[in-house]
Amino acid sequence: MMYSPFRHINAVFSKKNPIHLTFFITRRCNAACPFCFYLKAADSRQDMKNELSLEEIRKISLSFGDLLWLAFSGGEIYLREDLPVISRVFYKNNRPAIMLFPTNGLLPVRIREMTEQISKIAPGAP
Ligand code: SF4
């Protein structure tokens, strides 16, 4: 099911609740772009211990209302094994009309497999 963006027209004018969220889910990355702001923290680029847990992410999701637009960001977001589960949490709790999954594209098989899992969360969505 795809959620209509028109649900948010009142929120656009009232500006009471955020309807756009860019959510950083990992700083881990399998690339080393010279312009990346994470390069200064090179030691922690492969570090998982500072990542939010799924339960912490669920609480953050519940602290927001309906979203028009949800963009995940990193790091390379497909390095998080639980990306499909995280996607489901936000889709269920925040009903975004648009979800973005930016990637550096260096893991095409993994990206395809996980994207297929994610696409099952919202059957019929483009
Ligand atoms: S792909 Fe993105 S996160 Fe990874 S090194 Fe390049 S700019 Fe940084």
Short mmCIF file of N, CA, C and O and ligand atoms in Angstrom, two decimals:
data_model
loop_
_atom_site.label_atom_id
_atom_site.label_comp_id
_atom_site.label_asym_id
_atom_site.label_seq_id
_atom_site.Cartn_x
_atom_site.Cartn_y
_atom_site.Cartn_z
N MET A 1 0.84 -1.19 0.00
CA MET A 1 0.00 0.00 0.00
C MET A 1 0.88 1.25 0.00
O MET A 1 1.88 1.31 0.69
N MET A 2 0.49 2.21 -0.80
CA MET A 2 1.25 3.46 -0.83
C MET A 2 0.44 4.55 -0.14
O MET A 2 -0.74 4.71 -0.40
N TYR A 3 1.09 5.27 0.75
CA TYR A 3 0.40 6.31 1.49
C TYR A 3 0.37 7.60 0.68
O TYR A 3 1.34 7.99 0.06
N SER A 4 -0.75 8.29 0.72
CA SER A 4 -0.91 9.51 -0.08
C SER A 4 -0.13 10.68 0.52
O SER A 4 -0.20 10.94 1.73
N PRO A 5 0.60 11.43 -0.32
CA PRO A 5 1.30 12.63 0.19
C PRO A 5 0.34 13.74 0.57
O PRO A 5 0.70 14.65 1.31
N PHE A 6 -0.89 13.67 0.12
CA PHE A 6 -1.84 14.77 0.39
C PHE A 6 -2.33 14.80 1.83
O PHE A 6 -2.95 15.77 2.26
N ARG A 7 -2.01 13.73 2.59
CA ARG A 7 -2.38 13.74 4.02
C ARG A 7 -1.67 14.85 4.76
O ARG A 7 -2.04 15.20 5.86
N HIS A 8 -0.60 15.38 4.19
CA HIS A 8 0.27 16.29 4.94
C HIS A 8 0.05 17.76 4.62
O HIS A 8 0.79 18.60 5.08
N ILE A 9 -0.96 18.07 3.84
CA ILE A 9 -1.15 19.46 3.42
C ILE A 9 -1.32 20.37 4.63
O ILE A 9 -0.70 21.43 4.71
N ASN A 10 -2.10 19.97 5.62
CA ASN A 10 -2.27 20.81 6.81
C ASN A 10 -0.96 21.01 7.54
O ASN A 10 -0.65 22.10 8.02
N ALA A 11 -0.15 19.93 7.65
CA ALA A 11 1.12 20.02 8.38
C ALA A 11 2.09 20.96 7.67
O ALA A 11 2.88 21.65 8.32
N VAL A 12 2.04 21.02 6.35
CA VAL A 12 2.93 21.91 5.60
C VAL A 12 2.66 23.36 6.01
O VAL A 12 3.58 24.15 6.23
N PHE A 13 1.37 23.69 6.17
CA PHE A 13 1.03 25.08 6.49
C PHE A 13 1.16 25.37 7.98
O PHE A 13 1.57 26.45 8.38
N SER A 14 0.82 24.41 8.82
CA SER A 14 0.87 24.68 10.27
C SER A 14 2.29 24.62 10.82
O SER A 14 2.61 25.26 11.81
N LYS A 15 3.16 23.84 10.19
CA LYS A 15 4.56 23.68 10.59
C LYS A 15 4.70 23.25 12.05
O LYS A 15 5.65 23.62 12.73
N LYS A 16 3.75 22.48 12.55
CA LYS A 16 3.82 22.04 13.95
C LYS A 16 4.60 20.74 14.09
O LYS A 16 5.28 20.54 15.08
N ASN A 17 4.48 19.87 13.11
CA ASN A 17 5.13 18.57 13.21
C ASN A 17 6.05 18.34 12.02
O ASN A 17 5.70 18.68 10.89
N PRO A 18 7.23 17.76 12.27
CA PRO A 18 8.12 17.47 11.13
C PRO A 18 7.51 16.40 10.23
O PRO A 18 6.92 15.43 10.72
N ILE A 19 7.64 16.60 8.94
CA ILE A 19 7.13 15.61 8.00
C ILE A 19 8.25 15.07 7.11
O ILE A 19 8.03 14.22 6.27
N HIS A 20 9.45 15.58 7.30
CA HIS A 20 10.61 15.11 6.55
C HIS A 20 11.69 14.71 7.54
O HIS A 20 12.08 15.50 8.38
N LEU A 21 12.16 13.48 7.44
CA LEU A 21 13.21 13.00 8.34
C LEU A 21 14.33 12.37 7.53
O LEU A 21 14.10 11.50 6.69
N THR A 22 15.56 12.84 7.78
CA THR A 22 16.76 12.16 7.26
C THR A 22 17.40 11.46 8.44
O THR A 22 17.80 12.10 9.42
N PHE A 23 17.46 10.15 8.37
CA PHE A 23 17.85 9.34 9.53
C PHE A 23 19.14 8.58 9.23
O PHE A 23 19.18 7.71 8.35
N PHE A 24 20.19 8.91 9.97
CA PHE A 24 21.50 8.25 9.79
C PHE A 24 21.49 6.94 10.56
O PHE A 24 21.37 6.96 11.78
N ILE A 25 21.61 5.82 9.85
CA ILE A 25 21.51 4.54 10.55
C ILE A 25 22.86 3.87 10.75
O ILE A 25 22.96 2.93 11.53
N THR A 26 23.90 4.33 10.07
CA THR A 26 25.24 3.78 10.31
C THR A 26 26.29 4.73 9.76
O THR A 26 26.01 5.49 8.81
N ARG A 27 27.48 4.71 10.36
CA ARG A 27 28.60 5.44 9.77
C ARG A 27 29.55 4.48 9.07
O ARG A 27 30.54 4.91 8.47
N ARG A 28 29.23 3.18 9.17
CA ARG A 28 30.09 2.20 8.49
C ARG A 28 29.99 2.39 6.98
O ARG A 28 28.93 2.71 6.46
N CYS A 29 31.10 2.18 6.29
CA CYS A 29 31.07 2.30 4.84
C CYS A 29 32.17 1.44 4.23
O CYS A 29 33.22 1.23 4.84
N ASN A 30 31.89 0.94 3.03
CA ASN A 30 32.86 0.13 2.31
C ASN A 30 33.55 0.94 1.22
O ASN A 30 34.20 0.38 0.34
N ALA A 31 33.39 2.26 1.26
CA ALA A 31 34.10 3.14 0.32
C ALA A 31 34.95 4.11 1.13
O ALA A 31 34.88 4.13 2.37
N ALA A 32 35.74 4.90 0.47
CA ALA A 32 36.58 5.89 1.15
C ALA A 32 36.67 7.14 0.27
O ALA A 32 37.74 7.53 -0.18
N CYS A 33 35.52 7.75 0.03
CA CYS A 33 35.49 8.94 -0.83
C CYS A 33 36.29 10.06 -0.16
O CYS A 33 36.13 10.30 1.04
N PRO A 34 37.16 10.74 -0.91
CA PRO A 34 38.05 11.74 -0.30
C PRO A 34 37.31 12.92 0.31
O PRO A 34 37.85 13.60 1.18
N PHE A 35 36.09 13.17 -0.12
CA PHE A 35 35.33 14.32 0.39
C PHE A 35 34.43 13.96 1.56
O PHE A 35 33.70 14.79 2.07
N CYS A 36 34.47 12.70 2.00
CA CYS A 36 33.51 12.24 3.02
C CYS A 36 33.82 12.83 4.38
O CYS A 36 34.95 12.80 4.85
N PHE A 37 32.78 13.33 5.05
CA PHE A 37 33.02 13.91 6.38
C PHE A 37 33.30 12.84 7.42
O PHE A 37 33.68 13.15 8.54
N TYR A 38 33.11 11.57 7.10
CA TYR A 38 33.43 10.51 8.06
C TYR A 38 34.91 10.13 8.04
O TYR A 38 35.37 9.44 8.92
N LEU A 39 35.65 10.58 7.03
CA LEU A 39 37.05 10.17 6.94
C LEU A 39 37.87 10.65 8.14
O LEU A 39 38.83 10.01 8.55
N LYS A 40 37.48 11.77 8.73
CA LYS A 40 38.21 12.27 9.90
C LYS A 40 38.06 11.33 11.08
O LYS A 40 38.86 11.33 12.00
N ALA A 41 37.03 10.54 11.06
CA ALA A 41 36.81 9.55 12.13
C ALA A 41 37.05 8.16 11.56
O ALA A 41 36.29 7.23 11.77
N ALA A 42 38.17 8.03 10.83
CA ALA A 42 38.42 6.79 10.09
C ALA A 42 38.41 5.56 10.99
O ALA A 42 37.98 4.49 10.57
N ASP A 43 38.87 5.69 12.22
CA ASP A 43 38.92 4.52 13.10
C ASP A 43 37.54 3.95 13.37
O ASP A 43 37.39 2.76 13.64
N SER A 44 36.56 4.80 13.35
CA SER A 44 35.22 4.32 13.71
C SER A 44 34.35 4.01 12.50
O SER A 44 33.19 3.68 12.65
N ARG A 45 34.92 4.08 11.31
CA ARG A 45 34.10 3.87 10.12
C ARG A 45 33.61 2.43 10.00
O ARG A 45 32.63 2.18 9.34
N GLN A 46 34.29 1.50 10.65
CA GLN A 46 33.82 0.11 10.61
C GLN A 46 33.24 -0.30 11.96
O GLN A 46 33.04 -1.47 12.24
N ASP A 47 32.99 0.66 12.79
CA ASP A 47 32.59 0.39 14.16
C ASP A 47 31.07 0.33 14.30
O ASP A 47 30.37 1.26 13.95
N MET A 48 30.57 -0.78 14.83
CA MET A 48 29.13 -0.93 14.99
C MET A 48 28.66 -0.55 16.38
O MET A 48 27.47 -0.39 16.60
N LYS A 49 29.60 -0.43 17.33
CA LYS A 49 29.13 -0.36 18.72
C LYS A 49 28.39 0.94 19.04
O LYS A 49 27.64 0.98 20.00
N ASN A 50 28.61 1.98 18.26
CA ASN A 50 27.90 3.23 18.53
C ASN A 50 26.60 3.37 17.73
O ASN A 50 25.96 4.41 17.79
N GLU A 51 26.24 2.32 17.01
CA GLU A 51 25.00 2.40 16.24
C GLU A 51 23.80 2.25 17.17
O GLU A 51 23.85 1.53 18.17
N LEU A 52 22.73 2.90 16.79
CA LEU A 52 21.49 2.74 17.55
C LEU A 52 20.98 1.31 17.38
O LEU A 52 21.07 0.73 16.30
N SER A 53 20.44 0.77 18.46
CA SER A 53 19.84 -0.56 18.38
C SER A 53 18.47 -0.45 17.71
O SER A 53 17.90 0.64 17.59
N LEU A 54 17.95 -1.59 17.32
CA LEU A 54 16.62 -1.61 16.71
C LEU A 54 15.58 -1.05 17.69
O LEU A 54 14.68 -0.31 17.29
N GLU A 55 15.71 -1.38 18.96
CA GLU A 55 14.75 -0.88 19.95
C GLU A 55 14.85 0.63 20.10
O GLU A 55 13.84 1.33 20.22
N GLU A 56 16.07 1.17 20.06
CA GLU A 56 16.24 2.63 20.13
C GLU A 56 15.63 3.29 18.90
O GLU A 56 14.98 4.34 18.98
N ILE A 57 15.83 2.66 17.75
CA ILE A 57 15.26 3.20 16.51
C ILE A 57 13.74 3.16 16.57
O ILE A 57 13.06 4.10 16.16
N ARG A 58 13.21 2.09 17.13
CA ARG A 58 11.75 1.98 17.26
C ARG A 58 11.20 3.13 18.13
O ARG A 58 10.18 3.74 17.81
N LYS A 59 11.89 3.44 19.21
CA LYS A 59 11.45 4.53 20.09
C LYS A 59 11.49 5.87 19.36
O LYS A 59 10.59 6.71 19.50
N ILE A 60 12.55 6.08 18.58
CA ILE A 60 12.64 7.34 17.81
C ILE A 60 11.49 7.41 16.81
O ILE A 60 10.83 8.45 16.67
N SER A 61 11.25 6.31 16.15
CA SER A 61 10.15 6.27 15.17
C SER A 61 8.82 6.62 15.84
O SER A 61 8.03 7.41 15.31
N LEU A 62 8.60 6.07 17.03
CA LEU A 62 7.33 6.32 17.72
C LEU A 62 7.23 7.76 18.22
O LEU A 62 6.13 8.24 18.53
N SER A 63 8.35 8.47 18.31
CA SER A 63 8.31 9.85 18.77
C SER A 63 7.88 10.80 17.65
O SER A 63 7.62 11.97 17.90
N PHE A 64 7.82 10.29 16.41
CA PHE A 64 7.36 11.09 15.28
C PHE A 64 5.95 10.66 14.91
O PHE A 64 5.54 9.53 15.17
N GLY A 65 5.24 11.57 14.28
CA GLY A 65 3.94 11.22 13.73
C GLY A 65 4.10 10.75 12.30
O GLY A 65 5.17 10.26 11.90
N ASP A 66 3.07 10.92 11.51
CA ASP A 66 3.13 10.56 10.10
C ASP A 66 4.18 11.41 9.39
O ASP A 66 4.29 12.61 9.63
N LEU A 67 4.93 10.76 8.50
CA LEU A 67 5.95 11.46 7.72
C LEU A 67 5.56 11.46 6.25
O LEU A 67 4.99 10.49 5.75
N LEU A 68 5.88 12.55 5.59
CA LEU A 68 5.74 12.58 4.13
C LEU A 68 6.93 11.89 3.50
O LEU A 68 6.80 11.11 2.57
N TRP A 69 8.12 12.15 4.04
CA TRP A 69 9.37 11.81 3.37
C TRP A 69 10.33 11.26 4.40
O TRP A 69 10.60 11.91 5.41
N LEU A 70 10.86 10.07 4.16
CA LEU A 70 11.86 9.49 5.05
C LEU A 70 13.07 9.09 4.21
O LEU A 70 12.96 8.29 3.28
N ALA A 71 14.22 9.66 4.53
CA ALA A 71 15.46 9.32 3.83
C ALA A 71 16.41 8.66 4.82
O ALA A 71 16.74 9.27 5.85
N PHE A 72 16.83 7.44 4.54
CA PHE A 72 17.89 6.84 5.34
C PHE A 72 19.22 7.39 4.84
O PHE A 72 19.36 7.76 3.67
N SER A 73 20.20 7.41 5.74
CA SER A 73 21.51 7.88 5.32
C SER A 73 22.60 7.18 6.11
O SER A 73 22.36 6.57 7.14
N GLY A 74 23.85 7.29 5.61
CA GLY A 74 24.98 6.69 6.28
C GLY A 74 26.21 7.54 6.02
O GLY A 74 26.08 8.73 5.72
N GLY A 75 27.28 6.85 5.91
CA GLY A 75 27.61 5.47 5.73
C GLY A 75 26.85 4.78 4.57
O GLY A 75 26.07 5.39 3.86
N GLU A 76 27.20 3.51 4.44
CA GLU A 76 26.51 2.67 3.45
C GLU A 76 25.39 1.95 4.18
O GLU A 76 25.63 1.04 4.99
N ILE A 77 24.16 2.36 3.90
CA ILE A 77 23.03 1.86 4.70
C ILE A 77 22.82 0.36 4.53
O ILE A 77 22.30 -0.30 5.42
N TYR A 78 23.23 -0.21 3.39
CA TYR A 78 23.00 -1.64 3.16
C TYR A 78 23.98 -2.51 3.96
O TYR A 78 23.86 -3.74 3.90
N LEU A 79 24.92 -1.91 4.69
CA LEU A 79 25.77 -2.69 5.58
C LEU A 79 25.03 -3.07 6.85
O LEU A 79 25.47 -3.94 7.59
N ARG A 80 23.91 -2.40 7.12
CA ARG A 80 23.11 -2.79 8.29
C ARG A 80 22.22 -3.95 7.92
O ARG A 80 21.32 -3.83 7.09
N GLU A 81 22.48 -5.09 8.58
CA GLU A 81 21.71 -6.31 8.30
C GLU A 81 20.22 -6.11 8.51
O GLU A 81 19.41 -6.76 7.87
N ASP A 82 19.89 -5.24 9.46
CA ASP A 82 18.47 -5.09 9.82
C ASP A 82 17.79 -3.94 9.06
O ASP A 82 16.73 -3.47 9.49
N LEU A 83 18.37 -3.50 7.95
CA LEU A 83 17.73 -2.43 7.18
C LEU A 83 16.28 -2.76 6.81
O LEU A 83 15.41 -1.89 6.94
N PRO A 84 15.97 -3.98 6.36
CA PRO A 84 14.55 -4.27 6.06
C PRO A 84 13.65 -4.14 7.30
O PRO A 84 12.52 -3.65 7.20
N VAL A 85 14.16 -4.56 8.45
CA VAL A 85 13.35 -4.47 9.68
C VAL A 85 13.18 -2.99 10.07
O VAL A 85 12.08 -2.56 10.44
N ILE A 86 14.25 -2.23 9.99
CA ILE A 86 14.16 -0.80 10.29
C ILE A 86 13.16 -0.13 9.35
O ILE A 86 12.34 0.69 9.77
N SER A 87 13.19 -0.51 8.09
CA SER A 87 12.26 0.06 7.12
C SER A 87 10.82 -0.26 7.50
O SER A 87 9.93 0.60 7.42
N ARG A 88 10.61 -1.49 7.94
CA ARG A 88 9.25 -1.90 8.33
C ARG A 88 8.77 -1.11 9.54
O ARG A 88 7.61 -0.70 9.62
N VAL A 89 9.67 -0.87 10.50
CA VAL A 89 9.31 -0.10 11.70
C VAL A 89 8.81 1.29 11.30
O VAL A 89 7.75 1.74 11.73
N PHE A 90 9.58 1.97 10.45
CA PHE A 90 9.18 3.32 10.05
C PHE A 90 7.92 3.29 9.18
O PHE A 90 7.06 4.17 9.30
N TYR A 91 7.84 2.31 8.31
CA TYR A 91 6.66 2.24 7.43
C TYR A 91 5.40 2.05 8.24
O TYR A 91 4.37 2.69 7.99
N LYS A 92 5.48 1.20 9.25
CA LYS A 92 4.31 0.92 10.10
C LYS A 92 3.97 2.11 10.99
O LYS A 92 2.82 2.50 11.12
N ASN A 93 4.99 2.70 11.62
CA ASN A 93 4.72 3.73 12.62
C ASN A 93 4.51 5.12 12.02
O ASN A 93 3.78 5.93 12.59
N ASN A 94 5.13 5.40 10.89
CA ASN A 94 5.14 6.77 10.37
C ASN A 94 4.53 6.92 8.99
O ASN A 94 4.44 8.04 8.48
N ARG A 95 4.18 5.82 8.37
CA ARG A 95 3.45 5.80 7.11
C ARG A 95 3.99 6.80 6.08
O ARG A 95 3.24 7.62 5.53
N PRO A 96 5.29 6.79 5.81
CA PRO A 96 5.84 7.76 4.85
C PRO A 96 5.32 7.49 3.43
O PRO A 96 5.18 6.34 3.02
N ALA A 97 5.07 8.57 2.70
CA ALA A 97 4.67 8.44 1.30
C ALA A 97 5.87 8.17 0.42
O ALA A 97 5.77 7.56 -0.63
N ILE A 98 7.04 8.65 0.86
CA ILE A 98 8.28 8.50 0.09
C ILE A 98 9.37 8.00 1.02
O ILE A 98 9.56 8.55 2.11
N MET A 99 10.08 6.94 0.61
CA MET A 99 11.22 6.44 1.37
C MET A 99 12.43 6.38 0.45
O MET A 99 12.33 5.88 -0.67
N LEU A 100 13.56 6.89 0.92
CA LEU A 100 14.77 6.91 0.10
C LEU A 100 15.83 5.99 0.70
O LEU A 100 16.04 5.98 1.92
N PHE A 101 16.51 5.25 -0.18
CA PHE A 101 17.55 4.30 0.23
C PHE A 101 18.83 4.58 -0.56
O PHE A 101 19.17 3.84 -1.49
N PRO A 102 19.55 5.64 -0.23
CA PRO A 102 20.77 5.96 -0.98
C PRO A 102 21.87 4.94 -0.72
O PRO A 102 21.99 4.42 0.38
N THR A 103 22.64 4.65 -1.75
CA THR A 103 23.71 3.65 -1.63
C THR A 103 24.86 4.01 -2.56
O THR A 103 24.65 4.67 -3.59
N ASN A 104 26.06 3.56 -2.21
CA ASN A 104 27.19 3.74 -3.13
C ASN A 104 27.21 2.66 -4.21
O ASN A 104 28.04 2.71 -5.12
N GLY A 105 26.37 1.66 -4.10
CA GLY A 105 26.21 0.66 -5.15
C GLY A 105 27.32 -0.37 -5.25
O GLY A 105 27.38 -1.11 -6.24
N LEU A 106 28.17 -0.45 -4.24
CA LEU A 106 29.32 -1.36 -4.34
C LEU A 106 28.99 -2.81 -3.96
O LEU A 106 29.83 -3.68 -4.11
N LEU A 107 27.78 -3.04 -3.47
CA LEU A 107 27.39 -4.40 -3.09
C LEU A 107 26.09 -4.77 -3.82
O LEU A 107 25.03 -4.92 -3.21
N PRO A 108 26.16 -4.91 -5.15
CA PRO A 108 24.92 -5.03 -5.92
C PRO A 108 24.05 -6.24 -5.55
O PRO A 108 22.82 -6.14 -5.52
N VAL A 109 24.67 -7.37 -5.24
CA VAL A 109 23.86 -8.56 -4.91
C VAL A 109 23.12 -8.34 -3.59
O VAL A 109 21.91 -8.58 -3.48
N ARG A 110 23.86 -7.86 -2.61
CA ARG A 110 23.25 -7.60 -1.30
C ARG A 110 22.16 -6.54 -1.41
O ARG A 110 21.09 -6.65 -0.81
N ILE A 111 22.44 -5.48 -2.16
CA ILE A 111 21.46 -4.40 -2.32
C ILE A 111 20.19 -4.92 -2.96
O ILE A 111 19.08 -4.63 -2.52
N ARG A 112 20.36 -5.78 -3.98
CA ARG A 112 19.18 -6.33 -4.65
C ARG A 112 18.36 -7.20 -3.71
O ARG A 112 17.14 -7.08 -3.63
N GLU A 113 19.05 -8.07 -2.97
CA GLU A 113 18.33 -8.98 -2.06
C GLU A 113 17.60 -8.20 -0.96
O GLU A 113 16.43 -8.47 -0.67
N MET A 114 18.26 -7.23 -0.40
CA MET A 114 17.62 -6.48 0.69
C MET A 114 16.50 -5.59 0.14
O MET A 114 15.47 -5.42 0.79
N THR A 115 16.70 -5.04 -1.04
CA THR A 115 15.66 -4.19 -1.62
C THR A 115 14.42 -5.02 -1.94
O THR A 115 13.28 -4.55 -1.78
N GLU A 116 14.62 -6.26 -2.36
CA GLU A 116 13.46 -7.13 -2.60
C GLU A 116 12.71 -7.39 -1.30
O GLU A 116 11.48 -7.41 -1.28
N GLN A 117 13.45 -7.59 -0.21
CA GLN A 117 12.80 -7.77 1.09
C GLN A 117 12.03 -6.51 1.48
O GLN A 117 10.88 -6.57 1.94
N ILE A 118 12.66 -5.36 1.28
CA ILE A 118 12.03 -4.09 1.67
C ILE A 118 10.78 -3.83 0.83
O ILE A 118 9.76 -3.37 1.34
N SER A 119 10.85 -4.18 -0.46
CA SER A 119 9.71 -3.89 -1.34
C SER A 119 8.48 -4.69 -0.94
O SER A 119 7.35 -4.29 -1.23
N LYS A 120 8.66 -5.79 -0.22
CA LYS A 120 7.51 -6.59 0.22
C LYS A 120 6.75 -5.90 1.35
O LYS A 120 5.63 -6.26 1.66
N ILE A 121 7.38 -4.92 1.98
CA ILE A 121 6.73 -4.19 3.07
C ILE A 121 5.56 -3.39 2.53
O ILE A 121 4.55 -3.21 3.19
N ALA A 122 5.71 -2.88 1.31
CA ALA A 122 4.69 -2.01 0.72
C ALA A 122 4.34 -2.52 -0.66
O ALA A 122 4.72 -1.92 -1.67
N PRO A 123 3.61 -3.63 -0.74
CA PRO A 123 3.27 -4.17 -2.06
C PRO A 123 2.47 -3.14 -2.88
O PRO A 123 1.61 -2.47 -2.35
N GLY A 124 2.80 -3.04 -4.14
CA GLY A 124 2.10 -2.10 -5.01
C GLY A 124 2.75 -0.75 -5.10
O GLY A 124 2.41 0.06 -5.96
N ALA A 125 3.71 -0.47 -4.21
CA ALA A 125 4.40 0.81 -4.29
C ALA A 125 5.33 0.79 -5.49
O ALA A 125 5.87 -0.27 -5.84
N PRO A 126 5.54 1.96 -6.15
CA PRO A 126 6.40 1.97 -7.34
C PRO A 126 7.87 1.76 -6.98
O PRO A 126 8.28 2.00 -5.88
S1 SF4 B 1 29.99 6.35 0.00
FE1 SF4 B 1 29.23 8.06 1.27
S2 SF4 B 1 29.60 7.47 3.41
FE2 SF4 B 1 30.84 6.13 2.09
S3 SF4 B 1 32.87 7.09 2.00
FE3 SF4 B 1 31.68 7.81 0.22
S4 SF4 B 1 30.68 9.73 0.89
FE4 SF4 B 1 31.39 8.64 2.73
#
